[in-house]
XYZ file of C-alpha atoms in Angstrom:
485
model
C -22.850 -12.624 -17.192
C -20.540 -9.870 -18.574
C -20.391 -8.891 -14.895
C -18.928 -12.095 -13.691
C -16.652 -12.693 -16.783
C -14.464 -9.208 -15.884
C -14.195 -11.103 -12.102
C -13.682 -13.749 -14.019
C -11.067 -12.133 -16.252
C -9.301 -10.046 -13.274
C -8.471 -13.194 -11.322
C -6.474 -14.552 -14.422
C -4.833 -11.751 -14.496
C -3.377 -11.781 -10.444
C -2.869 -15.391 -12.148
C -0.448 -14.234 -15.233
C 1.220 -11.673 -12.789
C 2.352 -14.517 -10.541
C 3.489 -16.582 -13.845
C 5.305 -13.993 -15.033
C 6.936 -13.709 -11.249
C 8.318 -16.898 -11.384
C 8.887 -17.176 -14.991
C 7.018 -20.293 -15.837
C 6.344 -19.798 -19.489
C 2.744 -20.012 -18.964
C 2.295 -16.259 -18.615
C 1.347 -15.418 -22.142
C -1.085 -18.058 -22.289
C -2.827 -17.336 -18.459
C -2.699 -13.669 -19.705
C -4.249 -14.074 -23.512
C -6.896 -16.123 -21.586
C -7.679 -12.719 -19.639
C -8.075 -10.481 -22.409
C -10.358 -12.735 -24.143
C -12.846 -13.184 -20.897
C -12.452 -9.489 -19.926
C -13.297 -8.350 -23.811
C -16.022 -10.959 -24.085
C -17.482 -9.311 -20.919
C -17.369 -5.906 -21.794
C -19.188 -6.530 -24.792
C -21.961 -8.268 -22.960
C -22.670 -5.407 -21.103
C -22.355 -3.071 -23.526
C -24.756 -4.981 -25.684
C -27.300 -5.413 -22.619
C -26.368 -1.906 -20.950
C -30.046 -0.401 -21.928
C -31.985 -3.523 -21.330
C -34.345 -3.427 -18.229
C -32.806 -4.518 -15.200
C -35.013 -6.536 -13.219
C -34.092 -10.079 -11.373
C -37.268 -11.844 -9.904
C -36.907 -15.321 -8.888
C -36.550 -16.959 -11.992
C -34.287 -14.884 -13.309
C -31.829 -15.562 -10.515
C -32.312 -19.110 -11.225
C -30.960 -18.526 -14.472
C -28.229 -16.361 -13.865
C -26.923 -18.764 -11.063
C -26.567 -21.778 -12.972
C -25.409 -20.007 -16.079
C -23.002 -18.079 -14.546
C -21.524 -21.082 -13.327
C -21.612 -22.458 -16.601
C -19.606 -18.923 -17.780
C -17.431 -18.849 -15.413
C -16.516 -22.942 -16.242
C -16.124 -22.419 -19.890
C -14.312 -19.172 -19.673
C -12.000 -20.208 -16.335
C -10.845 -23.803 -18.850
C -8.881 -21.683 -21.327
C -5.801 -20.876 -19.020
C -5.513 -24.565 -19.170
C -5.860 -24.782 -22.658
C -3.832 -21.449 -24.406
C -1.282 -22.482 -21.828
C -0.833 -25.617 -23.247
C -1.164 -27.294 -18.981
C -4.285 -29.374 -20.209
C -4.626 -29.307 -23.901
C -7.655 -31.406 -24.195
C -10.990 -29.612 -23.777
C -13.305 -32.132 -21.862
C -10.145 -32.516 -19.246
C -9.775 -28.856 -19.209
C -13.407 -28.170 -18.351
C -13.784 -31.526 -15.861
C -10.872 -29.402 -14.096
C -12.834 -26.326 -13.995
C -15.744 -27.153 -12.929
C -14.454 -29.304 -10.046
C -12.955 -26.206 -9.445
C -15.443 -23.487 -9.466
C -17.850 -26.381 -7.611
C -15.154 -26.674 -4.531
C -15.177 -30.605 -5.531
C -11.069 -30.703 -5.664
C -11.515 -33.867 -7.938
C -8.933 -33.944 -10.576
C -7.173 -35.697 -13.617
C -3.941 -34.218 -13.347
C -1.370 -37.130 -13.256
C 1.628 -35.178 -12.251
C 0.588 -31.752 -10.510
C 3.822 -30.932 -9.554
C 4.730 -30.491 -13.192
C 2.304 -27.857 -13.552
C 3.388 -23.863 -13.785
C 3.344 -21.554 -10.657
C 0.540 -19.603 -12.696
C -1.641 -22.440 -13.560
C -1.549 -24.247 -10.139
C -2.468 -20.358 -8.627
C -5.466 -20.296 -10.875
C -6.278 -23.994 -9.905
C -6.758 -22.911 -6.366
C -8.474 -19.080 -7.466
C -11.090 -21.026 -9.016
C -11.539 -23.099 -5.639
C -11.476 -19.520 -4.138
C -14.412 -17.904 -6.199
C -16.619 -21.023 -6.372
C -16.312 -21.282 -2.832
C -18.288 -18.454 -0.932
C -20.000 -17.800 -4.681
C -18.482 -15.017 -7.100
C -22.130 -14.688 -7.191
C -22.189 -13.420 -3.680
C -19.142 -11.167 -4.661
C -21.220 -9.982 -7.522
C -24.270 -9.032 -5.800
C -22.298 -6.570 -3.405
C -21.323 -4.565 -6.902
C -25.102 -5.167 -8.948
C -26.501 -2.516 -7.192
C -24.032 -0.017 -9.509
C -25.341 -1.363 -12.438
C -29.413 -0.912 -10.656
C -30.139 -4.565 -9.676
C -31.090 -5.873 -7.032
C -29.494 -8.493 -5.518
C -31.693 -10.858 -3.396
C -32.980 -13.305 -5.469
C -29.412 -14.152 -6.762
C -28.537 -14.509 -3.215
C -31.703 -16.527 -2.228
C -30.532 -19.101 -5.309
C -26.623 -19.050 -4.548
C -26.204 -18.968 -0.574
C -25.419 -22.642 0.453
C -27.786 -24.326 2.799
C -31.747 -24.620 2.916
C -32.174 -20.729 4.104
C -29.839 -17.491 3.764
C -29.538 -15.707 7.101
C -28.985 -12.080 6.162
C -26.626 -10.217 8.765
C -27.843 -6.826 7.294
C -31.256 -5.531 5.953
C -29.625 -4.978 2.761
C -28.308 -7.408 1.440
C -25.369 -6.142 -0.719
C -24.116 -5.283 3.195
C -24.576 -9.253 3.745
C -22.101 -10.020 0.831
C -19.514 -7.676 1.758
C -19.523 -8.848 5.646
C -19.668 -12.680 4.224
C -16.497 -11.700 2.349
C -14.452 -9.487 4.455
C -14.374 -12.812 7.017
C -13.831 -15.361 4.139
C -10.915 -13.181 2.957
C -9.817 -12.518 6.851
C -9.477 -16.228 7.172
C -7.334 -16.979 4.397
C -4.938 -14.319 4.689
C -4.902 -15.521 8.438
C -4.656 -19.739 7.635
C -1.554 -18.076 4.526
C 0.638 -16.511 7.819
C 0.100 -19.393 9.867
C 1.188 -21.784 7.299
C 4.072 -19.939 6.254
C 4.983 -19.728 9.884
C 4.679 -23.066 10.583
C 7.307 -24.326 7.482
C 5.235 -24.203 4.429
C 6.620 -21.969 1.726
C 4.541 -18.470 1.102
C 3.275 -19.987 -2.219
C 2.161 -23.152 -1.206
C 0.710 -21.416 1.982
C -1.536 -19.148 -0.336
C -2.637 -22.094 -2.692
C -3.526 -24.352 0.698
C -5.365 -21.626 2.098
C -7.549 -20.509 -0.873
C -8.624 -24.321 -1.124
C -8.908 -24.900 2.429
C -11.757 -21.519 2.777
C -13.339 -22.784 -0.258
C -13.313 -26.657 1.556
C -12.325 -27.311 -2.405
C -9.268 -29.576 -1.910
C -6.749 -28.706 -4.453
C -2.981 -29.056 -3.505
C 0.118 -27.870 -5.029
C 1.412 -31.537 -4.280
C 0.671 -34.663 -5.631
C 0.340 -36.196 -2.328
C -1.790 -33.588 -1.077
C -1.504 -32.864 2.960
C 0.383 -36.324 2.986
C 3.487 -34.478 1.813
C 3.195 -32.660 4.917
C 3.029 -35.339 7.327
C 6.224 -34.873 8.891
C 4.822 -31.664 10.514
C 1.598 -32.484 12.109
C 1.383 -28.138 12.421
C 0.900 -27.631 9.166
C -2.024 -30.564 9.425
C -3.547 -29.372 12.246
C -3.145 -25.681 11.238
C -5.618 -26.935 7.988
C -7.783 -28.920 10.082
C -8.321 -25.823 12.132
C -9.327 -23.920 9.246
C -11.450 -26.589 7.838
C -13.665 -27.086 10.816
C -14.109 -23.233 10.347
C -14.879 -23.325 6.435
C -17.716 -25.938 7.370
C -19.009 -24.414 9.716
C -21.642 -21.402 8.923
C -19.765 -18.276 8.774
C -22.911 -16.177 10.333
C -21.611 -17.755 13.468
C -18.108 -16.565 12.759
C -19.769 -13.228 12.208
C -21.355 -13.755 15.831
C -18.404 -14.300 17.525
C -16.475 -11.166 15.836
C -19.510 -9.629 17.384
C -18.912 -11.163 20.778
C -22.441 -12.685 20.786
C -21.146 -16.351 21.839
C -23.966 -17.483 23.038
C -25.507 -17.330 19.673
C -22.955 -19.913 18.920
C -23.376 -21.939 22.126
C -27.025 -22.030 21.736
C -26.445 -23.586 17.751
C -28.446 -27.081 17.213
C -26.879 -27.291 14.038
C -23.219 -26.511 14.940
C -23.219 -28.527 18.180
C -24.222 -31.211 16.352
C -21.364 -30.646 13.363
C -18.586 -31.053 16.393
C -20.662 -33.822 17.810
C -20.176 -35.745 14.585
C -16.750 -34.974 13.955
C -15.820 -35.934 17.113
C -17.788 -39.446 17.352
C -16.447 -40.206 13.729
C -12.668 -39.252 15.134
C -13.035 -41.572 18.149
C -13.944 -44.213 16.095
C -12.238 -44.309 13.236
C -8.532 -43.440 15.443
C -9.336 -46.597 17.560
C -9.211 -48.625 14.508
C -6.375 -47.769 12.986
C -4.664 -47.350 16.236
C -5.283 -51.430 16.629
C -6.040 -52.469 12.851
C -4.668 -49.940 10.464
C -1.112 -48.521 9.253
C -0.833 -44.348 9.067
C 2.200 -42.358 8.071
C 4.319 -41.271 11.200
C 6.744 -38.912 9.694
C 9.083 -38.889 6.635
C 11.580 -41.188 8.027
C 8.983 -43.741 9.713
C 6.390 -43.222 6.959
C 4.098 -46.483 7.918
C 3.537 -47.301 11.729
C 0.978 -49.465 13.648
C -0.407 -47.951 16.750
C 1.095 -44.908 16.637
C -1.090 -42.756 19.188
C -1.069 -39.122 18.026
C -0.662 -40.154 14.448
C -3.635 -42.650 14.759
C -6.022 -39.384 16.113
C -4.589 -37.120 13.655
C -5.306 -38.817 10.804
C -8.285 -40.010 11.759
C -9.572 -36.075 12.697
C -7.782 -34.925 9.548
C -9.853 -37.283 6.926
C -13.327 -37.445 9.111
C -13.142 -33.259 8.865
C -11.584 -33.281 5.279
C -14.824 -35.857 4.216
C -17.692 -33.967 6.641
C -16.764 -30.548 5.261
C -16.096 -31.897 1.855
C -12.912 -30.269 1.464
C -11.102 -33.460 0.048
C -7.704 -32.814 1.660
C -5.894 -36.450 1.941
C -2.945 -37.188 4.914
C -3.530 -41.189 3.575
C -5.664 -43.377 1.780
C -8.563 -44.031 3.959
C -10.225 -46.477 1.644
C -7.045 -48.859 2.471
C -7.233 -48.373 6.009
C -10.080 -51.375 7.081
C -12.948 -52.065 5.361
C -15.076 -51.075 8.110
C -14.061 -47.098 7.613
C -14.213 -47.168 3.975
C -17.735 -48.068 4.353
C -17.853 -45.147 7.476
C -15.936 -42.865 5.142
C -18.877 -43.208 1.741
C -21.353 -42.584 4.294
C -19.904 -39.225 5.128
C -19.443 -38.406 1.920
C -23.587 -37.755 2.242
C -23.567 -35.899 5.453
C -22.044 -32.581 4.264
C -20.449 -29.727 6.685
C -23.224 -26.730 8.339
C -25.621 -24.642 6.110
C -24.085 -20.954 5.438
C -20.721 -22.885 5.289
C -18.560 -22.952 1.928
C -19.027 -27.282 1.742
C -20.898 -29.196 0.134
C -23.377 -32.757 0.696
C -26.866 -32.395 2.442
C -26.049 -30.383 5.431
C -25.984 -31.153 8.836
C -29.509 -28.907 9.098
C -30.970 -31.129 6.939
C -29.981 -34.487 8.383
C -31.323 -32.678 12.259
C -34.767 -31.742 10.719
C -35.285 -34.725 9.036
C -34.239 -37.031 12.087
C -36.231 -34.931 14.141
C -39.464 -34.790 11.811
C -39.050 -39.046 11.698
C -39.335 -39.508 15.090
C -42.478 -36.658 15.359
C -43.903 -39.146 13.110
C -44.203 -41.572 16.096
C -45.993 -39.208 18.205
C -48.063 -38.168 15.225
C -49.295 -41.641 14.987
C -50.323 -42.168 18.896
C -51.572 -38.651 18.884
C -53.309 -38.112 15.555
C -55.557 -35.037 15.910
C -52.588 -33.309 18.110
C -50.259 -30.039 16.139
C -46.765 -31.095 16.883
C -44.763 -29.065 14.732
C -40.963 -29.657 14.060
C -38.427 -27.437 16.181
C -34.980 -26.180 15.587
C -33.012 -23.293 17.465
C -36.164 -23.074 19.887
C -38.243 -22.034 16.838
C -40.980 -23.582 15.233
C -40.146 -24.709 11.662
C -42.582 -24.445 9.021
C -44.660 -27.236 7.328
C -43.328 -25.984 4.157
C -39.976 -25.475 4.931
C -39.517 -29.446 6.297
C -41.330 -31.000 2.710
C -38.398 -29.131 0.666
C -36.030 -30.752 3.000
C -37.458 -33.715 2.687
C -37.551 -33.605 -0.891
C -34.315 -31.957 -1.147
C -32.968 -35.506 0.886
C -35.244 -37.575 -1.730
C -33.619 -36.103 -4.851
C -30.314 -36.045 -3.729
C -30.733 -39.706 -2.979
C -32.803 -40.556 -6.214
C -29.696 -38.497 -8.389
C -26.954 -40.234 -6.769
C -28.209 -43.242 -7.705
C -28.984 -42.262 -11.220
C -25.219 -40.668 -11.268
C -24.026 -44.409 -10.451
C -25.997 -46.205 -12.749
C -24.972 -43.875 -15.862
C -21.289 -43.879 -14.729
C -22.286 -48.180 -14.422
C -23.468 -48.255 -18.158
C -19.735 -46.288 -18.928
C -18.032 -49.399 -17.908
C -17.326 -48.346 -14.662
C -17.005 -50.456 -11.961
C -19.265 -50.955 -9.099
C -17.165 -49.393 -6.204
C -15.721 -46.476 -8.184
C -18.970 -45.777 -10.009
C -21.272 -45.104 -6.285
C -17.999 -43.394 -4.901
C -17.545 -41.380 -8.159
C -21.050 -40.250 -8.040
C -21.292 -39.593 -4.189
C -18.121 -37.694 -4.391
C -18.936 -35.439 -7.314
C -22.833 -35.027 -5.939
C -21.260 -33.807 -2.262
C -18.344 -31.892 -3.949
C -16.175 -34.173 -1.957
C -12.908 -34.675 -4.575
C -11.875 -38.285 -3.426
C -14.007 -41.355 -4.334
C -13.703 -44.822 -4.060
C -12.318 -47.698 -5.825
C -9.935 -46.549 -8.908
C -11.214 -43.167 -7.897
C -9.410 -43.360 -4.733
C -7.766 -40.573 -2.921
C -4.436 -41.720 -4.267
C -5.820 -41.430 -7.888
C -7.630 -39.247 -9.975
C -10.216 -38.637 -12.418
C -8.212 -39.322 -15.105
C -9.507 -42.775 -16.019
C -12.795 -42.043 -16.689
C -14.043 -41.707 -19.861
C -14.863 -37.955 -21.530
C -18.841 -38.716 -21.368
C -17.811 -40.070 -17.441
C -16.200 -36.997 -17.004
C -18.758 -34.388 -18.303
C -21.334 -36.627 -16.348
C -19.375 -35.963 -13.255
C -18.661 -32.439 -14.128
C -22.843 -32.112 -14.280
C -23.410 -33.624 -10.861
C -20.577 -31.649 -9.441
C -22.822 -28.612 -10.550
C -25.999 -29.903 -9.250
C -24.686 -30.152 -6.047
C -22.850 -27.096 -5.473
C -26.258 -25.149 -6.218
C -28.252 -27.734 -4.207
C -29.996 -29.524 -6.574
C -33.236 -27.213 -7.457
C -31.647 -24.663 -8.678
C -30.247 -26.682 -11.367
C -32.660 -29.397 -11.474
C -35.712 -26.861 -11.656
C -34.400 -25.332 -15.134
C -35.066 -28.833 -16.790
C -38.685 -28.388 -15.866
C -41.211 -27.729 -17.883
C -43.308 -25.817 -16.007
C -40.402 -23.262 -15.213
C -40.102 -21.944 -18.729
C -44.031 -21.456 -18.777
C -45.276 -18.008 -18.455
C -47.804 -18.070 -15.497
């Protein structure tokens, strides 16, 4: 914990440098907010600095979910010395939705906000996104820990493919690419019209598929230059995808890639959901054109674009907005919840189930019919070629049964908050899947704002539970895990 409060603490500071670079009188309070997590995590590990240092699985458990827990409580008090978000519960909500990728916010005017705080908005996008716990496992082995059952409880997606026999050598290859591709997606940007600062903000949240934008109007304030969209989408489709492929292809082994169930698949889907939804609002639906035709129907290029741009934005959970899908047709705001569930590639920075999980699931259903005609016949499930174990297709399944069974628990809570039907089962889908958008008066033209704190904390809890997918949250609220065996 110490450990990740001086990451913690060193990232507010890049933060207070950048206020104090632009002067916008929030660099004293970005900068106290520093001090206070870096001292607070020195003197956790000095006090713990002789204690044995041994992580089995339980203990990484632990130290994933309260780390992000830390990291939320300590990352809320720029917001709060600064004076950007005074109150507490809308200082955490922001946080959290932060350091969980969700992008869902209750800023009303985020244009108003300082250089420094909107900087540390997107950091926490940034850390949250590959897992500061990922970043802290390539530095443990300093302090004598190992790092593989923090990695086993952190890395999204039903397995962790290591790239290296040790794993510290994982993290470090994990993050050289996830840092190669945002100072890549910054230079493009800023090429392409965007100013440097907005460039670095879009790109940290775009990585991280977290969704926070300098603007209030998100990528929409950018829809007179379809290059800057596209340049995201690009990026997008490559933060949902799983970066050991990217680490393939730096390797020149494409047919690793080409030979991918999972990511074939996670094109397959974004492109049937594109076709669809652009021949809709092509006939049926009204999209922004540019900034001096800002609503035109049938508008070819416009009609694909924004259809690729929101279909990627939902699948990978990034959250980016060109337009307000849920006003589009009734028909793709229905299409639209139901990708909030189906979640970008496992090993990727999103969030929601995982396109793995949907493939073995679909495929272990329809073994089920051959199961039944062939009863005393072994068919096992197969993915990649290789043979997937029994054990391995039970936690998916009752990975996909929890998720479901929280999601609607999430809805009926945020129901008994006064909540109304539509926003409550988009409010929970969205923070479950980390998606940032919801439905109803959670729309992607509004915020978080309106709900109440209890809604918000509720939220903020769900957020959690799905960023660490589910058990390793969920399993610390068990019993039988603080039993001694």
């Amino acid at each position: 914990m110490g450990l990740l409060l001086l990451c913690n603490g060193a990232f507010m500071l890049i933060a207070s440098f950048v206020s104090f670079f632009y002067k916008d009188e929030a660099t004293t309070g970005i900068f106290l907010a520093s001090l206070v997590t870096i001292l607070v995590g020195v003197m956790c590990m000095l006090a713990t600095r002789n204690h044995k240092k041994e992580v089995q699985r339980k203990e990484g458990y632990i130290i994933v979910t309260f780390g992000w827990i830390v990291l939320s409580l300590s990352g809320m008090l720029p917001y709060l010395f600064s004076g950007a978000i005074p109150d507490i519960t809308n200082a955490f909500f922001e946080t959290i939705s932060g350091y969980t990728t969700t992008g869902a916010s209750i800023v009303d005017d985020i244009e108003a906000l300082p250089e420094g705080i909107l900087l540390w908005r997107s950091l926490t996008h940034w850390i949250g996104g590959m897992g500061i716990i990922v970043l802290a496992i390539a530095i443990l082995p300093l302090l004598g820990i190992g790092g593989m059952q923090l990695f086993a409880a952190e890395a999204p997606g039903p397995s962790a493919e290591k790239l290296h026999p040790r794993i510290t050598d994982t993290a470090k290859r994990l993050w050289l690419i996830y840092v190669g591709y945002t100072a890549a997606e910054t230079v493009l940007l800023s090429l392409a019209g965007m100013s440097f600062f907005d460039a670095v903000n879009h790109s940290l949240a775009t990585l991280s598929t977290g969704g926070f934008s300098t603007k209030n109007a998100s990528l929409a304030f950018w829809n007179y230059s379809p290059l800057i969209q596209y340049i995201v989408l690009f990026f997008m489709v490559l933060a949902g995808s799983n970066f050991v492929l990217s680490y393939f292809a730096f390797k020149g082994k494409v047919q690793r890639i080409l030979k991918d169930e999972e990511f074939k698949y996670y094109l397959g889907f974004i492109f049937i959901f594109t076709v669809i939804s652009a021949l809709i609002i092509y006939t049926q639906a009204n999209v922004p054109v540019s900034e001096y035709h800002p609503m035109v129907l049938g508008s070819g290029e416009s009609s694909f674009r924004h259809a690729l741009f929101q279909v990627v934005s939902v699948i990978t959970t990034t959250g980016f907005v060109t337009a307000d899908f849920t006003a589009w047709t009734p028909f793709l705001t229905i299409l639209f919840f139901g990708l909030f569930f189906l979640g970008g590639s496992a090993g990727s920075t999103s969030g929601g189930i995982k396109v793995m999980r949907h493939l073995l699931i679909i495929k272990n259903g329809l073994l089920e019919f051959k199961r039944t005609l062939h009863p005393n016949a072994i068919i096992p499930v197969r993915y990649n070629d290789k043979t997937i174990k029994e054990h391995i297709v039970y936690n998916i399944i009752a990975f996909f049964v929890l998720y479901m069974l929280l999601f609607i628990i999430g809805a009926l809570v945020l129901g008994a908050m006064g909540i109304d039907f539509v926003s409550a089962i988009g409010g929970a889908a969205s923070s479950l899947g980390n998606v940032g958008p919801g439905l109803g008066s959670l729309n992607p033209l509004s915020n978080f704002n309106a709900l109440p704190d209890a809604g918000k904390l509720w939220c903020g809890f769900l957020m959690l539970a799905g960023r660490l997918e589910l058990f390793t949250v969920l399993i610390l609220l068990t019993p039988y895990f603080w039993k001694r065996v």
